[in-house]
Coordinates of C-alpha atoms in Angstrom, one line a residue:
Chain A
X18 CA -19.3 -1.8 -5.7
X19 CA -20.3 1.9 -6.4
X20 CA -21.3 3.8 -3.5
X21 CA -20.8 7.6 -4.5
X22 CA -20.5 9.2 -1.1
X23 CA -17.2 6.1 0.1
X24 CA -15.6 7.2 -3.1
X25 CA -15.8 10.5 -2.1
X26 CA -14.6 9.8 1.2
X27 CA -11.7 8.0 -0.4
X28 CA -11.1 10.8 -2.6
X29 CA -10.8 12.7 0.3
X30 CA -8.5 11.1 2.0
X31 CA -6.1 10.6 -0.6
X32 CA -5.4 14.7 -0.8
X33 CA -2.1 14.5 1.4
X34 CA 1.2 14.0 -0.4
X35 CA 2.4 10.2 0.5
X36 CA -1.3 8.6 1.0
X37 CA -2.3 6.3 -1.5
X38 CA -5.3 5.1 -2.9
X39 CA -4.8 1.6 -0.8
X40 CA -4.3 3.9 2.6
X41 CA -7.0 6.4 1.6
X42 CA -9.7 3.3 1.8
X43 CA -8.0 2.0 4.7
X44 CA -8.9 5.5 6.4
X45 CA -12.1 5.8 4.7
X46 CA -13.2 2.1 5.7
X47 CA -11.9 3.2 9.6
X48 CA -14.2 6.4 9.6
X49 CA -17.3 4.4 8.6
X50 CA -16.2 2.0 11.8
X51 CA -16.6 5.1 14.2
X52 CA -19.8 6.5 15.6
X53 CA -21.4 9.2 14.1
X54 CA -20.3 11.6 16.9
X55 CA -16.7 10.8 16.7
X56 CA -17.3 11.7 12.7
X57 CA -19.1 14.7 13.5
X58 CA -16.3 15.8 15.7
X59 CA -13.5 14.8 13.1
X60 CA -15.1 16.9 10.6
X61 CA -15.8 20.2 13.0
X62 CA -12.0 20.0 14.2
X63 CA -10.8 20.3 10.6
X64 CA -12.7 23.0 9.8
X65 CA -12.5 24.7 13.4
X66 CA -8.6 24.6 12.7
X67 CA -8.9 25.9 9.2
X68 CA -10.9 29.2 10.3
X69 CA -9.1 29.7 13.7
X70 CA -5.1 28.6 12.2
X71 CA -2.8 31.4 10.5
X72 CA 0.2 32.7 10.0
X73 CA 2.2 34.9 12.7
X74 CA 2.0 38.5 11.3
X75 CA 6.0 38.2 12.8
X76 CA 7.2 35.0 12.3
X77 CA 4.4 33.5 9.7
X78 CA 4.6 30.3 11.8
X79 CA 0.8 29.0 12.4
X80 CA -0.8 30.5 15.4
X81 CA -4.6 30.9 16.2
X82 CA -3.8 34.6 17.8
X83 CA -2.6 37.8 15.8
X84 CA 1.4 37.0 17.2
X85 CA 2.3 33.6 18.2
X86 CA 3.3 32.0 21.7
X87 CA 6.9 31.9 21.0
X88 CA 7.2 35.3 19.3
X89 CA 4.9 36.9 22.4
X90 CA 7.4 35.3 24.8
X91 CA 9.5 37.6 26.9
X92 CA 13.1 37.5 27.8
X93 CA 13.9 36.1 24.5
X94 CA 17.3 35.8 22.8
X95 CA 17.6 38.1 20.1
X96 CA 18.1 35.2 17.8
X97 CA 16.2 34.0 15.1
X98 CA 16.3 30.3 13.4
X99 CA 15.0 30.2 9.5
X100 CA 13.4 27.2 8.7
X101 CA 11.3 26.1 5.4
X102 CA 8.1 24.9 7.2
X103 CA 5.7 25.3 10.0
X104 CA 6.4 21.5 11.3
X105 CA 10.1 22.5 11.4
X106 CA 9.2 24.8 14.7
X107 CA 7.9 21.7 16.2
X108 CA 11.0 20.0 15.3
X109 CA 13.1 22.6 16.8
X110 CA 11.2 23.6 20.0
X111 CA 11.8 20.0 21.0
X112 CA 15.2 21.2 21.7
X113 CA 15.2 22.7 24.8
X114 CA 18.0 24.6 25.0
X115 CA 17.0 27.0 22.0
X116 CA 15.0 30.4 23.5
X117 CA 15.0 32.6 20.4
X118 CA 12.3 32.9 17.8
X119 CA 11.8 31.8 14.5
X120 CA 11.1 32.7 11.2
X121 CA 9.1 30.4 8.5
X122 CA 9.8 31.2 4.8
X123 CA 7.5 28.7 3.5
X124 CA 9.6 27.4 0.9
X125 CA 13.0 27.2 -0.2
X126 CA 14.3 28.9 -3.5
X127 CA 14.0 26.3 -6.3
X128 CA 14.5 27.3 -9.7
X129 CA 13.5 24.0 -11.6
X130 CA 9.5 25.1 -9.9
X131 CA 10.4 28.1 -10.6
X132 CA 10.3 29.6 -7.0
X133 CA 12.3 32.5 -6.6
X134 CA 13.3 34.7 -3.4
X135 CA 10.3 36.7 -3.6
X136 CA 8.1 33.5 -3.3
X137 CA 9.3 32.3 -0.4
X138 CA 8.8 34.7 3.3
X139 CA 12.2 36.4 3.3
X140 CA 11.7 39.9 3.0
X141 CA 9.5 40.4 6.7
X142 CA 13.1 38.5 7.6
X143 CA 14.9 41.7 6.8
X144 CA 12.8 44.1 8.5
X145 CA 12.8 42.0 11.6
X146 CA 16.6 42.4 12.2
X147 CA 16.6 45.7 13.3
X148 CA 13.0 46.3 14.7
X149 CA 14.0 43.3 17.1
X150 CA 17.6 43.8 17.6
X151 CA 18.7 40.5 16.2
X152 CA 22.0 39.3 17.0
X153 CA 22.4 36.3 15.3
X154 CA 20.3 34.4 12.3
X155 CA 20.8 30.4 12.1
X156 CA 20.0 28.9 8.8
X157 CA 17.6 25.9 9.6
X158 CA 16.9 24.8 6.2
X159 CA 17.2 21.1 5.6
X160 CA 20.3 20.3 3.9
X161 CA 19.7 19.8 0.3
X162 CA 20.3 21.2 -2.8
X163 CA 17.6 23.8 -2.5
X164 CA 17.6 24.4 1.4
X165 CA 21.5 25.0 0.9
X166 CA 21.2 27.2 -2.3
X167 CA 18.8 29.0 0.1
X168 CA 21.0 29.2 3.2
X169 CA 23.3 31.1 0.9
X170 CA 21.0 33.7 -0.6
X171 CA 20.0 34.6 2.8
X172 CA 23.7 35.0 4.4
X173 CA 24.7 37.1 1.4
X174 CA 21.5 39.0 2.3
X175 CA 21.8 39.5 5.7
X176 CA 25.7 40.1 6.4
X177 CA 26.0 43.9 4.9
X178 CA 23.1 44.4 8.0
X179 CA 26.2 43.1 10.3
X180 CA 24.2 40.8 12.0
X181 CA 26.1 36.9 12.6
X182 CA 24.3 34.5 10.0
X183 CA 25.2 30.7 10.8
X184 CA 24.3 27.2 9.8
X185 CA 23.0 24.3 11.6
X186 CA 25.9 21.8 11.6
X187 CA 26.4 18.9 9.2
X188 CA 27.8 15.7 9.7
X189 CA 27.4 12.0 10.7
X190 CA 23.7 11.9 12.7
X191 CA 24.1 10.7 16.2
X192 CA 23.4 7.0 17.0
X193 CA 24.1 6.4 13.6
X194 CA 26.4 4.0 11.9
X195 CA 29.5 4.9 10.0
X196 CA 29.1 1.7 7.8
X197 CA 25.6 3.0 6.5
X198 CA 26.4 6.5 6.3
X199 CA 26.2 8.4 3.1
X200 CA 29.8 9.5 1.1
X201 CA 28.9 13.4 1.1
X202 CA 27.7 13.5 4.7
X203 CA 31.0 11.7 5.8
X204 CA 33.1 14.1 3.5
X205 CA 31.1 17.1 5.5
X206 CA 31.7 15.7 8.6
X207 CA 35.1 15.2 7.8
X208 CA 35.7 18.8 6.2
X209 CA 34.3 20.1 9.4
X210 CA 36.1 18.1 12.0
X211 CA 36.5 20.0 15.2
X212 CA 39.2 19.9 18.2
X213 CA 38.6 17.3 21.0
Chain B
X12 CA 3.4 25.8 20.3
X13 CA 0.1 24.9 22.4
X14 CA -2.5 25.7 19.5
X15 CA -5.6 24.1 20.7
X16 CA -7.1 23.6 17.5
X17 CA -4.8 21.9 16.0
X18 CA -3.3 19.8 19.0
X19 CA -7.2 18.5 18.6
X20 CA -7.0 18.4 14.6
X21 CA -3.7 16.4 15.2
X22 CA -5.4 14.2 18.0
X23 CA -8.3 13.8 14.9
X24 CA -6.4 12.5 12.4
X25 CA -4.6 9.6 15.1
X26 CA -7.6 7.9 15.4
X27 CA -7.2 5.4 12.8
X28 CA -4.9 2.5 13.8
X29 CA -1.2 2.3 12.3
X30 CA -1.3 6.3 12.3
X31 CA 1.1 7.6 14.6
X32 CA 1.6 11.1 16.1
X33 CA 4.0 12.4 13.3
X34 CA 2.1 10.8 10.4
X35 CA -0.8 12.6 12.3
X36 CA 0.7 15.8 12.3
X37 CA 2.1 15.6 8.6
X38 CA -1.7 15.5 7.8
X39 CA -2.7 18.3 10.2
X40 CA -0.2 20.6 8.6
X41 CA -1.3 19.4 5.2
X42 CA -4.5 20.2 5.8
X43 CA -3.6 24.3 6.8
X44 CA -2.5 24.5 3.6
X45 CA -5.6 23.5 1.9
X46 CA -8.2 26.2 0.9
X47 CA -11.1 26.6 3.0
X48 CA -13.7 25.1 0.6
X49 CA -11.7 22.2 0.0
X50 CA -11.1 21.8 4.0
X51 CA -15.0 22.1 4.2
X52 CA -15.7 19.5 1.5
X53 CA -13.6 16.7 2.9
X54 CA -15.3 17.7 6.2
X55 CA -18.6 17.0 4.6
X56 CA -17.6 14.2 2.6
X57 CA -16.7 12.3 6.1
X58 CA -20.3 12.8 7.9
X59 CA -22.3 12.3 4.3
X60 CA -20.7 9.2 4.3
X61 CA -21.5 8.3 7.6
X62 CA -24.7 9.7 7.4
X63 CA -25.4 7.6 3.9
X64 CA -23.4 4.6 4.4
X65 CA -24.8 1.5 6.2
X66 CA -24.7 -2.8 6.4
X67 CA -26.8 -4.2 3.5
X68 CA -29.4 -6.0 5.5
X69 CA -28.6 -9.2 3.1
X70 CA -24.6 -9.5 2.8
X71 CA -23.7 -7.0 5.7
X72 CA -21.4 -4.9 3.4
X73 CA -21.3 -1.1 2.9
X74 CA -23.9 0.3 0.9
X75 CA -26.2 3.4 0.6
X76 CA -29.0 1.8 -0.3
X77 CA -31.0 -1.3 1.6
X78 CA -29.7 -4.3 -0.3
X79 CA -26.6 -3.4 -2.2
X80 CA -25.2 -3.4 -5.5
X81 CA -24.2 -6.8 -5.6
X82 CA -26.5 -8.5 -3.8
X83 CA -29.5 -7.2 -6.2
X84 CA -27.2 -8.0 -9.3
X85 CA -29.8 -10.2 -11.6
X86 CA -28.3 -13.6 -12.6
X87 CA -25.9 -14.2 -9.9
X88 CA -24.6 -17.6 -9.0
X89 CA -25.8 -19.6 -6.4
X90 CA -22.4 -18.9 -4.2
X91 CA -21.9 -16.9 -1.3
X92 CA -18.0 -16.0 -0.1
X93 CA -17.5 -15.4 3.3
X94 CA -15.3 -12.4 4.2
X95 CA -14.4 -10.9 7.7
X96 CA -14.4 -7.3 7.0
X97 CA -16.1 -4.9 3.9
X98 CA -12.8 -4.2 2.7
X99 CA -12.5 -7.7 2.0
X100 CA -14.9 -7.2 -0.8
X101 CA -13.2 -4.9 -2.5
X102 CA -10.4 -7.0 -2.7
X103 CA -12.4 -10.0 -4.2
X104 CA -14.2 -7.9 -6.5
X105 CA -10.8 -6.7 -8.5
X106 CA -11.4 -10.8 -9.7
X107 CA -13.3 -10.3 -12.1
X108 CA -14.7 -14.3 -12.7
X109 CA -16.4 -14.3 -9.5
X110 CA -20.3 -13.9 -10.0
X111 CA -21.6 -14.9 -6.9
X112 CA -22.1 -12.6 -3.7
X113 CA -20.5 -12.2 -0.7
X114 CA -21.6 -12.5 3.5
X115 CA -19.5 -10.2 5.9
X116 CA -19.0 -11.4 9.1
X117 CA -17.3 -8.6 10.8
X118 CA -15.0 -9.9 12.5
X119 CA -14.0 -13.3 13.0
X120 CA -14.0 -15.8 16.0
X121 CA -10.9 -14.9 18.5
X122 CA -11.5 -16.2 22.1
X123 CA -8.6 -14.0 23.7
X124 CA -10.3 -11.2 22.7
X125 CA -13.4 -12.8 23.8
X126 CA -14.9 -12.9 20.4
X127 CA -17.3 -15.9 20.2
X128 CA -19.5 -17.0 17.2
X129 CA -22.8 -14.7 18.4
X130 CA -20.6 -11.9 18.4
X131 CA -19.8 -11.7 14.5
X132 CA -22.2 -11.7 11.9
X133 CA -23.1 -15.8 11.3
X134 CA -26.4 -16.3 11.9
X135 CA -27.8 -14.7 8.7
X136 CA -25.5 -16.5 6.5
X137 CA -27.6 -19.6 7.6
X138 CA -30.7 -18.2 6.6
X139 CA -29.3 -17.3 3.0
X140 CA -28.4 -20.5 2.5
X141 CA -32.3 -21.8 2.1
X142 CA -33.8 -18.5 1.3
X143 CA -31.2 -17.6 -1.8
X144 CA -31.0 -21.7 -3.0
X145 CA -27.1 -21.1 -2.3
X146 CA -25.0 -24.2 -3.6
X147 CA -21.5 -23.3 -2.5
X148 CA -20.2 -21.4 0.3
X149 CA -16.1 -20.3 -0.3
X150 CA -14.9 -19.2 3.0
X151 CA -12.4 -16.5 2.6
X152 CA -11.6 -15.4 5.5
X153 CA -7.8 -14.7 6.6
X154 CA -4.9 -17.4 6.7
X155 CA -4.0 -17.2 10.0
X156 CA -5.4 -18.6 13.2
X157 CA -8.5 -16.8 14.0
X158 CA -9.2 -16.9 10.2
X159 CA -8.7 -20.8 9.9
X160 CA -10.9 -21.3 13.3
X161 CA -13.8 -19.2 11.8
X162 CA -13.4 -20.9 8.2
X163 CA -14.1 -24.4 10.4
X164 CA -16.8 -23.5 12.8
X165 CA -18.8 -22.0 9.7
X166 CA -18.0 -25.4 7.8
X167 CA -19.1 -27.7 10.9
X168 CA -22.5 -25.1 10.9
X169 CA -23.3 -25.7 7.3
X170 CA -22.4 -28.5 6.2
X171 CA -26.1 -30.4 7.8
X172 CA -27.4 -28.3 5.6
X173 CA -26.4 -30.3 2.3
X174 CA -24.4 -27.2 1.0
X175 CA -20.9 -27.2 0.0
X176 CA -18.3 -25.6 1.8
X177 CA -15.0 -24.8 0.4
X178 CA -11.9 -22.5 1.5
X179 CA -9.4 -20.5 -0.7
X180 CA -6.5 -22.3 -1.5
X181 CA -3.0 -21.4 0.4
X182 CA 0.2 -21.9 -0.8
X183 CA 3.2 -19.8 -2.4
X184 CA 2.0 -16.2 -3.6
X185 CA 2.0 -15.5 -7.5
X186 CA 5.4 -13.7 -8.0
X187 CA 6.7 -14.8 -4.7
X188 CA 10.2 -16.1 -4.3
X189 CA 10.9 -19.8 -2.8
X190 CA 13.9 -18.7 -0.8
X191 CA 11.6 -15.6 1.0
X192 CA 8.4 -18.0 1.3
X193 CA 7.6 -18.9 5.0
X194 CA 7.8 -22.9 6.1
X195 CA 4.4 -23.1 7.1
X196 CA 3.0 -21.4 3.5
X197 CA 5.7 -24.0 2.2
X198 CA 4.4 -26.7 4.0
X199 CA 0.7 -26.0 2.8
X200 CA 1.8 -25.3 -0.8
X201 CA 3.2 -29.2 -0.6
X202 CA 0.7 -30.8 1.0
X203 CA -1.9 -29.2 -1.2
X204 CA -0.1 -29.4 -4.4
X205 CA -2.0 -31.0 -7.7
X206 CA -1.3 -32.8 -10.5
X207 CA 0.1 -31.2 -13.7

């Protein structure tokens, strides 16, 4: 058909990873069925969000203030939960009984992609320990090779400071079935078993 | 976390059907990792597409001109392929050996949703038959209840005009396996069998 502005729109919608040509086409066609005011509002919400949102200067999570709402909460526990990405904070915040703060690495150590400890947000974590009187650091990176390596690196770095470093538990997921659980996970679940 | 502009962005990304909260969050977070120029370009591509693209005054497919590139092609065969939506035209155009034009209904007859023949783009199809000297109309609505009903309605409407009305064949999909084909499709494939 060759409509230049449509091709450009489809191309723009293909930016996010996991969005293929087909899905981008669906989004573009859907957008054309929306009324003009809604499309302008959609476009404006993108520009506004990008302009207003930046990293919290304490934990590096997304925020529209200088310090994010979690870091500026009063009476927070002296615990930091270290995560890979801002969306992990959102996931963790659904857990109601955590009252500490976060530290967003914006990546993990990944030698294959040439990413070392200096390429992720680790340095500022060190200064937070004493500045905020932190008692415990929970490393909540993903339970994959890079996440594990990053967790070990952080543990070795922080232990000399006398802070307790813990790792989120790995085992069978709640509601899952043993039959369909992979062997590595089962093995972790057995070695980390606890008395009832 | 409560970042107003982020919530607004996530909400905007949830507009298209089939995009849930989780997917919209992923898109929003991805957008925040893009640089500001790319975000502005993405936003601009949406507004530009919406402003420039409208319905072709002949076939009602999307176009940025008065008459779309397919309708304005020279030497086209006097055949019209009737489809439900603009994206169906895109699918049909991948079939290289079709040299006719299209007619986009922008919906199908669906009594349950209160959609009758006057709510879709059928009227202008009638006037095209004589104006363009059409010899055949292929009804390529989807092979579901509404698509079939719409096809029958169109056939009854057009036959008195002396035009040949055909329906795309229904049967087993190429590359599929009989084992996994549903009974209705198999039944159609048998009743429409042809001599080899």
